[in-house]
mmCIF file of N, CA, C and O in Angstrom:
data_model
loop_
_atom_site.group_PDB
_atom_site.id
_atom_site.type_symbol
_atom_site.label_atom_id
_atom_site.label_comp_id
_atom_site.label_asym_id
_atom_site.label_seq_id
_atom_site.Cartn_x
_atom_site.Cartn_y
_atom_site.Cartn_z
ATOM 1 N N MET A 1 0.827 -1.182 0.000
ATOM 2 C CA MET A 1 0.000 0.000 0.000
ATOM 3 C C MET A 1 0.873 1.249 0.000
ATOM 4 O O MET A 1 0.547 2.217 -0.670
ATOM 5 N N ILE A 2 1.955 1.189 0.747
ATOM 6 C CA ILE A 2 2.846 2.354 0.825
ATOM 7 C C ILE A 2 3.492 2.620 -0.532
ATOM 8 O O ILE A 2 3.580 3.761 -0.976
ATOM 9 N N GLU A 3 3.906 1.540 -1.209
ATOM 10 C CA GLU A 3 4.525 1.703 -2.521
ATOM 11 C C GLU A 3 3.538 2.341 -3.499
ATOM 12 O O GLU A 3 3.881 3.263 -4.223
ATOM 13 N N ARG A 4 2.322 1.853 -3.505
ATOM 14 C CA ARG A 4 1.296 2.408 -4.401
ATOM 15 C C ARG A 4 1.031 3.875 -4.073
ATOM 16 O O ARG A 4 0.935 4.714 -4.959
ATOM 17 N N ALA A 5 0.934 4.202 -2.777
ATOM 18 C CA ALA A 5 0.701 5.584 -2.360
ATOM 19 C C ALA A 5 1.869 6.470 -2.784
ATOM 20 O O ALA A 5 1.664 7.599 -3.230
ATOM 21 N N ALA A 6 3.094 5.947 -2.665
ATOM 22 C CA ALA A 6 4.273 6.725 -3.059
ATOM 23 C C ALA A 6 4.265 7.010 -4.555
ATOM 24 O O ALA A 6 4.630 8.099 -4.998
ATOM 25 N N ILE A 7 3.817 6.049 -5.338
ATOM 26 C CA ILE A 7 3.785 6.226 -6.787
ATOM 27 C C ILE A 7 2.681 7.201 -7.193
ATOM 28 O O ILE A 7 2.887 8.066 -8.050
ATOM 29 N N LEU A 8 1.517 7.087 -6.572
ATOM 30 C CA LEU A 8 0.360 7.888 -6.974
ATOM 31 C C LEU A 8 0.282 9.271 -6.331
ATOM 32 O O LEU A 8 -0.415 10.141 -6.825
ATOM 33 N N SER A 9 0.991 9.464 -5.231
ATOM 34 C CA SER A 9 0.897 10.738 -4.510
ATOM 35 C C SER A 9 1.634 11.839 -5.248
ATOM 36 O O SER A 9 2.699 11.633 -5.814
ATOM 37 N N GLN A 10 1.049 13.022 -5.186
ATOM 38 C CA GLN A 10 1.696 14.202 -5.736
ATOM 39 C C GLN A 10 2.004 15.107 -4.556
ATOM 40 O O GLN A 10 1.176 15.309 -3.682
ATOM 41 N N GLY A 11 3.183 15.617 -4.492
ATOM 42 C CA GLY A 11 3.562 16.460 -3.373
ATOM 43 C C GLY A 11 4.372 15.684 -2.356
ATOM 44 O O GLY A 11 4.830 14.564 -2.600
ATOM 45 N N SER A 12 4.517 16.266 -1.164
ATOM 46 C CA SER A 12 5.393 15.678 -0.154
ATOM 47 C C SER A 12 4.675 14.742 0.822
ATOM 48 O O SER A 12 5.316 14.087 1.628
ATOM 49 N N GLN A 13 3.344 14.676 0.788
ATOM 50 C CA GLN A 13 2.602 13.781 1.683
ATOM 51 C C GLN A 13 2.035 12.606 0.907
ATOM 52 O O GLN A 13 1.613 12.744 -0.238
ATOM 53 N N LEU A 14 2.035 11.437 1.583
ATOM 54 C CA LEU A 14 1.450 10.251 0.953
ATOM 55 C C LEU A 14 -0.061 10.383 0.955
ATOM 56 O O LEU A 14 -0.672 10.698 1.978
ATOM 57 N N ASP A 15 -0.648 10.135 -0.186
ATOM 58 C CA ASP A 15 -2.101 10.192 -0.329
ATOM 59 C C ASP A 15 -2.588 8.765 -0.576
ATOM 60 O O ASP A 15 -2.237 8.148 -1.582
ATOM 61 N N LEU A 16 -3.371 8.226 0.366
ATOM 62 C CA LEU A 16 -3.835 6.845 0.225
ATOM 63 C C LEU A 16 -4.899 6.701 -0.852
ATOM 64 O O LEU A 16 -5.149 5.606 -1.335
ATOM 65 N N GLY A 17 -5.532 7.758 -1.247
ATOM 66 C CA GLY A 17 -6.481 7.727 -2.357
ATOM 67 C C GLY A 17 -7.773 7.015 -2.018
ATOM 68 O O GLY A 17 -8.022 6.605 -0.887
ATOM 69 N N GLU A 18 -8.605 6.859 -3.018
ATOM 70 C CA GLU A 18 -9.928 6.252 -2.861
ATOM 71 C C GLU A 18 -9.901 4.738 -3.018
ATOM 72 O O GLU A 18 -10.880 4.066 -2.782
ATOM 73 N N TRP A 19 -8.804 4.183 -3.439
ATOM 74 C CA TRP A 19 -8.737 2.740 -3.687
ATOM 75 C C TRP A 19 -8.587 1.931 -2.409
ATOM 76 O O TRP A 19 -8.796 0.732 -2.397
ATOM 77 N N LEU A 20 -8.241 2.578 -1.313
ATOM 78 C CA LEU A 20 -8.086 1.872 -0.038
ATOM 79 C C LEU A 20 -9.458 1.551 0.536
ATOM 80 O O LEU A 20 -10.313 2.430 0.621
ATOM 81 N N PRO A 21 -9.728 0.292 0.918
ATOM 82 C CA PRO A 21 -11.044 -0.046 1.467
ATOM 83 C C PRO A 21 -11.320 0.727 2.746
ATOM 84 O O PRO A 21 -10.437 0.927 3.573
ATOM 85 N N LYS A 22 -12.559 1.148 2.916
ATOM 86 C CA LYS A 22 -12.983 1.874 4.112
ATOM 87 C C LYS A 22 -13.126 0.885 5.266
ATOM 88 O O LYS A 22 -13.546 -0.246 5.066
ATOM 89 N N PRO A 23 -12.785 1.306 6.485
ATOM 90 C CA PRO A 23 -12.924 0.412 7.636
ATOM 91 C C PRO A 23 -14.373 -0.037 7.820
ATOM 92 O O PRO A 23 -15.299 0.748 7.655
ATOM 93 N N GLY A 24 -14.545 -1.311 8.131
ATOM 94 C CA GLY A 24 -15.877 -1.845 8.393
ATOM 95 C C GLY A 24 -16.642 -2.261 7.150
ATOM 96 O O GLY A 24 -17.722 -2.815 7.242
ATOM 97 N N MET A 25 -16.102 -2.007 5.977
ATOM 98 C CA MET A 25 -16.796 -2.407 4.744
ATOM 99 C C MET A 25 -16.246 -3.744 4.283
ATOM 100 O O MET A 25 -15.041 -3.908 4.125
ATOM 101 N N ALA A 26 -17.142 -4.686 4.084
ATOM 102 C CA ALA A 26 -16.731 -6.008 3.615
ATOM 103 C C ALA A 26 -16.442 -5.929 2.118
ATOM 104 O O ALA A 26 -17.152 -5.248 1.382
ATOM 105 N N PRO A 27 -15.405 -6.594 1.662
ATOM 106 C CA PRO A 27 -15.126 -6.586 0.226
ATOM 107 C C PRO A 27 -16.234 -7.295 -0.541
ATOM 108 O O PRO A 27 -16.808 -8.268 -0.063
ATOM 109 N N VAL A 28 -16.536 -6.786 -1.709
ATOM 110 C CA VAL A 28 -17.553 -7.388 -2.562
ATOM 111 C C VAL A 28 -16.899 -8.541 -3.315
ATOM 112 O O VAL A 28 -15.888 -8.358 -3.985
ATOM 113 N N GLU A 29 -17.486 -9.718 -3.162
ATOM 114 C CA GLU A 29 -16.927 -10.864 -3.861
ATOM 115 C C GLU A 29 -17.441 -10.879 -5.290
ATOM 116 O O GLU A 29 -18.632 -10.751 -5.537
ATOM 117 N N SER A 30 -16.528 -11.011 -6.195
ATOM 118 C CA SER A 30 -16.873 -11.061 -7.604
ATOM 119 C C SER A 30 -16.433 -12.415 -8.139
ATOM 120 O O SER A 30 -15.246 -12.732 -8.113
ATOM 121 N N ARG A 31 -17.391 -13.199 -8.592
ATOM 122 C CA ARG A 31 -17.077 -14.523 -9.114
ATOM 123 C C ARG A 31 -17.013 -14.439 -10.626
ATOM 124 O O ARG A 31 -17.927 -13.932 -11.272
ATOM 125 N N ALA A 32 -15.942 -14.910 -11.172
ATOM 126 C CA ALA A 32 -15.799 -14.934 -12.623
ATOM 127 C C ALA A 32 -16.684 -16.036 -13.196
ATOM 128 O O ALA A 32 -16.857 -17.085 -12.597
ATOM 129 N N ALA A 33 -17.259 -15.750 -14.348
ATOM 130 C CA ALA A 33 -18.092 -16.747 -15.021
ATOM 131 C C ALA A 33 -17.208 -17.888 -15.513
ATOM 132 O O ALA A 33 -16.062 -17.674 -15.906
ATOM 133 N N THR A 34 -17.759 -19.092 -15.495
ATOM 134 C CA THR A 34 -17.010 -20.234 -16.014
ATOM 135 C C THR A 34 -17.030 -20.183 -17.534
ATOM 136 O O THR A 34 -17.853 -19.492 -18.143
ATOM 137 N N LEU A 35 -16.138 -20.915 -18.145
ATOM 138 C CA LEU A 35 -16.085 -20.977 -19.600
ATOM 139 C C LEU A 35 -17.406 -21.506 -20.151
ATOM 140 O O LEU A 35 -17.926 -21.001 -21.153
ATOM 141 N N GLU A 36 -17.985 -22.489 -19.465
ATOM 142 C CA GLU A 36 -19.262 -23.060 -19.896
ATOM 143 C C GLU A 36 -20.382 -22.006 -19.833
ATOM 144 O O GLU A 36 -21.204 -21.917 -20.736
ATOM 145 N N GLU A 37 -20.397 -21.205 -18.771
ATOM 146 C CA GLU A 37 -21.408 -20.153 -18.646
ATOM 147 C C GLU A 37 -21.245 -19.100 -19.743
ATOM 148 O O GLU A 37 -22.228 -18.625 -20.319
ATOM 149 N N MET A 38 -20.000 -18.753 -20.029
ATOM 150 C CA MET A 38 -19.742 -17.760 -21.076
ATOM 151 C C MET A 38 -20.139 -18.302 -22.448
ATOM 152 O O MET A 38 -20.722 -17.587 -23.262
ATOM 153 N N GLU A 39 -19.825 -19.569 -22.701
ATOM 154 C CA GLU A 39 -20.183 -20.193 -23.972
ATOM 155 C C GLU A 39 -21.706 -20.231 -24.127
ATOM 156 O O GLU A 39 -22.247 -19.890 -25.180
ATOM 157 N N ARG A 40 -22.400 -20.607 -23.059
ATOM 158 C CA ARG A 40 -23.868 -20.679 -23.081
ATOM 159 C C ARG A 40 -24.474 -19.305 -23.387
ATOM 160 O O ARG A 40 -25.344 -19.172 -24.237
ATOM 161 N N THR A 41 -23.976 -18.284 -22.708
ATOM 162 C CA THR A 41 -24.468 -16.925 -22.920
ATOM 163 C C THR A 41 -24.209 -16.462 -24.353
ATOM 164 O O THR A 41 -25.082 -15.872 -24.993
ATOM 165 N N HIS A 42 -23.020 -16.752 -24.861
ATOM 166 C CA HIS A 42 -22.664 -16.346 -26.227
ATOM 167 C C HIS A 42 -23.553 -17.039 -27.262
ATOM 168 O O HIS A 42 -24.046 -16.396 -28.200
ATOM 169 N N ILE A 43 -23.791 -18.314 -27.077
ATOM 170 C CA ILE A 43 -24.656 -19.050 -28.002
ATOM 171 C C ILE A 43 -26.080 -18.517 -27.927
ATOM 172 O O ILE A 43 -26.725 -18.283 -28.960
ATOM 173 N N LEU A 44 -26.592 -18.296 -26.721
ATOM 174 C CA LEU A 44 -27.949 -17.760 -26.571
ATOM 175 C C LEU A 44 -28.088 -16.393 -27.225
ATOM 176 O O LEU A 44 -29.080 -16.118 -27.916
ATOM 177 N N ASP A 45 -27.104 -15.515 -27.024
ATOM 178 C CA ASP A 45 -27.141 -14.185 -27.648
ATOM 179 C C ASP A 45 -27.167 -14.296 -29.168
ATOM 180 O O ASP A 45 -27.917 -13.586 -29.841
ATOM 181 N N THR A 46 -26.349 -15.190 -29.703
ATOM 182 C CA THR A 46 -26.286 -15.369 -31.157
ATOM 183 C C THR A 46 -27.595 -15.942 -31.683
ATOM 184 O O THR A 46 -28.098 -15.501 -32.726
ATOM 185 N N LEU A 47 -28.172 -16.894 -30.972
ATOM 186 C CA LEU A 47 -29.454 -17.458 -31.390
ATOM 187 C C LEU A 47 -30.549 -16.393 -31.370
ATOM 188 O O LEU A 47 -31.393 -16.342 -32.282
ATOM 189 N N GLU A 48 -30.544 -15.538 -30.367
ATOM 190 C CA GLU A 48 -31.531 -14.450 -30.301
ATOM 191 C C GLU A 48 -31.366 -13.510 -31.496
ATOM 192 O O GLU A 48 -32.348 -13.071 -32.094
ATOM 193 N N ARG A 49 -30.101 -13.196 -31.826
ATOM 194 C CA ARG A 49 -29.832 -12.287 -32.960
ATOM 195 C C ARG A 49 -30.300 -12.868 -34.282
ATOM 196 O O ARG A 49 -30.654 -12.117 -35.190
ATOM 197 N N THR A 50 -30.278 -14.194 -34.401
ATOM 198 C CA THR A 50 -30.651 -14.839 -35.659
ATOM 199 C C THR A 50 -32.082 -15.359 -35.654
ATOM 200 O O THR A 50 -32.481 -16.076 -36.567
ATOM 201 N N GLY A 51 -32.851 -14.996 -34.641
ATOM 202 C CA GLY A 51 -34.226 -15.495 -34.552
ATOM 203 C C GLY A 51 -34.274 -16.997 -34.346
ATOM 204 O O GLY A 51 -35.173 -17.673 -34.829
ATOM 205 N N TRP A 52 -33.296 -17.513 -33.655
ATOM 206 C CA TRP A 52 -33.169 -18.948 -33.336
ATOM 207 C C TRP A 52 -32.957 -19.811 -34.583
ATOM 208 O O TRP A 52 -33.215 -21.000 -34.585
ATOM 209 N N ARG A 53 -32.450 -19.226 -35.618
ATOM 210 C CA ARG A 53 -32.080 -19.987 -36.817
ATOM 211 C C ARG A 53 -30.699 -20.585 -36.577
ATOM 212 O O ARG A 53 -29.744 -19.854 -36.338
ATOM 213 N N VAL A 54 -30.581 -21.891 -36.638
ATOM 214 C CA VAL A 54 -29.321 -22.568 -36.336
ATOM 215 C C VAL A 54 -28.434 -22.666 -37.571
ATOM 216 O O VAL A 54 -27.247 -22.346 -37.515
ATOM 217 N N SER A 55 -28.998 -23.094 -38.696
ATOM 218 C CA SER A 55 -28.185 -23.317 -39.889
ATOM 219 C C SER A 55 -28.553 -22.340 -40.998
ATOM 220 O O SER A 55 -29.465 -21.539 -40.864
ATOM 221 N N GLY A 56 -27.813 -22.425 -42.091
ATOM 222 C CA GLY A 56 -28.055 -21.555 -43.229
ATOM 223 C C GLY A 56 -27.125 -20.348 -43.213
ATOM 224 O O GLY A 56 -26.356 -20.142 -42.277
ATOM 225 N N GLU A 57 -27.202 -19.554 -44.265
ATOM 226 C CA GLU A 57 -26.329 -18.390 -44.417
ATOM 227 C C GLU A 57 -26.476 -17.379 -43.288
ATOM 228 O O GLU A 57 -25.529 -16.735 -42.898
ATOM 229 N N LYS A 58 -27.682 -17.218 -42.802
ATOM 230 C CA LYS A 58 -27.922 -16.241 -41.741
ATOM 231 C C LYS A 58 -28.173 -16.915 -40.390
ATOM 232 O O LYS A 58 -28.762 -16.329 -39.497
ATOM 233 N N GLY A 59 -27.681 -18.144 -40.263
ATOM 234 C CA GLY A 59 -27.893 -18.904 -39.041
ATOM 235 C C GLY A 59 -26.793 -18.671 -38.010
ATOM 236 O O GLY A 59 -25.722 -18.140 -38.306
ATOM 237 N N ALA A 60 -27.079 -19.084 -36.788
ATOM 238 C CA ALA A 60 -26.146 -18.906 -35.675
ATOM 239 C C ALA A 60 -24.849 -19.689 -35.889
ATOM 240 O O ALA A 60 -23.773 -19.199 -35.554
ATOM 241 N N ALA A 61 -24.954 -20.875 -36.463
ATOM 242 C CA ALA A 61 -23.755 -21.690 -36.675
ATOM 243 C C ALA A 61 -22.764 -20.961 -37.573
ATOM 244 O O ALA A 61 -21.559 -20.939 -37.299
ATOM 245 N N LYS A 62 -23.259 -20.346 -38.611
ATOM 246 C CA LYS A 62 -22.400 -19.599 -39.545
ATOM 247 C C LYS A 62 -21.715 -18.440 -38.810
ATOM 248 O O LYS A 62 -20.510 -18.228 -38.960
ATOM 249 N N LEU A 63 -22.475 -17.687 -38.013
ATOM 250 C CA LEU A 63 -21.906 -16.560 -37.278
ATOM 251 C C LEU A 63 -20.863 -17.013 -36.255
ATOM 252 O O LEU A 63 -19.889 -16.310 -36.002
ATOM 253 N N LEU A 64 -21.089 -18.184 -35.663
ATOM 254 C CA LEU A 64 -20.172 -18.695 -34.644
ATOM 255 C C LEU A 64 -18.995 -19.458 -35.237
ATOM 256 O O LEU A 64 -18.076 -19.849 -34.515
ATOM 257 N N GLY A 65 -19.024 -19.691 -36.557
ATOM 258 C CA GLY A 65 -17.941 -20.421 -37.199
ATOM 259 C C GLY A 65 -17.965 -21.909 -36.890
ATOM 260 O O GLY A 65 -16.927 -22.551 -36.786
ATOM 261 N N LEU A 66 -19.180 -22.437 -36.723
ATOM 262 C CA LEU A 66 -19.354 -23.853 -36.400
ATOM 263 C C LEU A 66 -20.201 -24.543 -37.458
ATOM 264 O O LEU A 66 -20.971 -23.901 -38.168
ATOM 265 N N LYS A 67 -20.079 -25.870 -37.517
ATOM 266 C CA LYS A 67 -21.015 -26.648 -38.321
ATOM 267 C C LYS A 67 -22.328 -26.689 -37.556
ATOM 268 O O LYS A 67 -22.323 -26.719 -36.315
ATOM 269 N N PRO A 68 -23.460 -26.694 -38.252
ATOM 270 C CA PRO A 68 -24.749 -26.754 -37.551
ATOM 271 C C PRO A 68 -24.859 -27.931 -36.588
ATOM 272 O O PRO A 68 -25.405 -27.795 -35.499
ATOM 273 N N THR A 69 -24.313 -29.077 -36.963
ATOM 274 C CA THR A 69 -24.388 -30.249 -36.086
ATOM 275 C C THR A 69 -23.564 -30.042 -34.810
ATOM 276 O O THR A 69 -23.954 -30.495 -33.736
ATOM 277 N N THR A 70 -22.448 -29.336 -34.925
ATOM 278 C CA THR A 70 -21.622 -29.035 -33.755
ATOM 279 C C THR A 70 -22.362 -28.087 -32.824
ATOM 280 O O THR A 70 -22.383 -28.282 -31.604
ATOM 281 N N LEU A 71 -22.992 -27.066 -33.407
ATOM 282 C CA LEU A 71 -23.763 -26.122 -32.594
ATOM 283 C C LEU A 71 -24.917 -26.840 -31.899
ATOM 284 O O LEU A 71 -25.154 -26.633 -30.708
ATOM 285 N N GLU A 72 -25.610 -27.696 -32.614
ATOM 286 C CA GLU A 72 -26.721 -28.444 -32.011
ATOM 287 C C GLU A 72 -26.232 -29.324 -30.859
ATOM 288 O O GLU A 72 -26.890 -29.430 -29.822
ATOM 289 N N ALA A 73 -25.060 -29.948 -31.027
ATOM 290 C CA ALA A 73 -24.499 -30.791 -29.956
ATOM 291 C C ALA A 73 -24.143 -29.954 -28.729
ATOM 292 O O ALA A 73 -24.409 -30.356 -27.592
ATOM 293 N N ARG A 74 -23.572 -28.772 -28.956
ATOM 294 C CA ARG A 74 -23.231 -27.895 -27.829
ATOM 295 C C ARG A 74 -24.484 -27.372 -27.142
ATOM 296 O O ARG A 74 -24.523 -27.234 -25.922
ATOM 297 N N MET A 75 -25.504 -27.069 -27.928
ATOM 298 C CA MET A 75 -26.771 -26.615 -27.356
ATOM 299 C C MET A 75 -27.347 -27.703 -26.452
ATOM 300 O O MET A 75 -27.818 -27.426 -25.349
ATOM 301 N N LYS A 76 -27.295 -28.937 -26.915
ATOM 302 C CA LYS A 76 -27.812 -30.059 -26.134
ATOM 303 C C LYS A 76 -27.003 -30.212 -24.838
ATOM 304 O O LYS A 76 -27.571 -30.371 -23.753
ATOM 305 N N LYS A 77 -25.664 -30.145 -24.969
ATOM 306 C CA LYS A 77 -24.784 -30.289 -23.815
ATOM 307 C C LYS A 77 -25.037 -29.192 -22.778
ATOM 308 O O LYS A 77 -25.020 -29.451 -21.572
ATOM 309 N N LEU A 78 -25.304 -27.974 -23.247
ATOM 310 C CA LEU A 78 -25.509 -26.833 -22.362
ATOM 311 C C LEU A 78 -26.967 -26.654 -21.934
ATOM 312 O O LEU A 78 -27.292 -25.738 -21.180
ATOM 313 N N GLY A 79 -27.844 -27.524 -22.429
ATOM 314 C CA GLY A 79 -29.253 -27.450 -22.061
ATOM 315 C C GLY A 79 -29.979 -26.261 -22.679
ATOM 316 O O GLY A 79 -30.912 -25.708 -22.073
ATOM 317 N N ILE A 80 -29.569 -25.863 -23.866
ATOM 318 C CA ILE A 80 -30.180 -24.725 -24.533
ATOM 319 C C ILE A 80 -31.320 -25.228 -25.419
ATOM 320 O O ILE A 80 -31.110 -26.008 -26.334
ATOM 321 N N THR A 81 -32.519 -24.792 -25.114
ATOM 322 C CA THR A 81 -33.682 -25.112 -25.938
ATOM 323 C C THR A 81 -34.482 -23.841 -26.169
ATOM 324 O O THR A 81 -34.473 -22.934 -25.327
ATOM 325 N N ARG A 82 -35.159 -23.794 -27.281
ATOM 326 C CA ARG A 82 -35.983 -22.633 -27.588
ATOM 327 C C ARG A 82 -37.259 -22.692 -26.780
ATOM 328 O O ARG A 82 -37.940 -23.712 -26.744
ATOM 329 N N LYS A 83 -37.544 -21.604 -26.106
ATOM 330 C CA LYS A 83 -38.783 -21.538 -25.319
ATOM 331 C C LYS A 83 -39.953 -21.310 -26.256
ATOM 332 O O LYS A 83 -39.849 -20.602 -27.242
ATOM 333 N N ALA A 84 -41.081 -21.941 -25.928
ATOM 334 C CA ALA A 84 -42.285 -21.771 -26.734
ATOM 335 C C ALA A 84 -42.759 -20.334 -26.660
ATOM 336 O O ALA A 84 -42.764 -19.714 -25.604
ATOM 337 N N SER A 85 -43.154 -19.763 -27.825
ATOM 338 C CA SER A 85 -43.604 -18.370 -27.831
ATOM 339 C C SER A 85 -45.054 -18.232 -27.515
ATOM 340 O O SER A 85 -45.882 -18.965 -27.686
#
């Protein structure tokens, strides 16, 4: 903390700045998404953009750079199904 304050401080006094946690405040835990969660979200976003079209020139598989059968297998593995409208 002292090294950071020495680098960031201007003038002759150390300035701890706003990055130092305030006393009594618990740190906010931030959990990173898993690769599977990120893949699922990316596939769902792409399917939404394509109107849930999997194959064809304007299909999600084409946009994702996958064969339609590969995309369908990943959808099955990730439990992605189209909800009834």
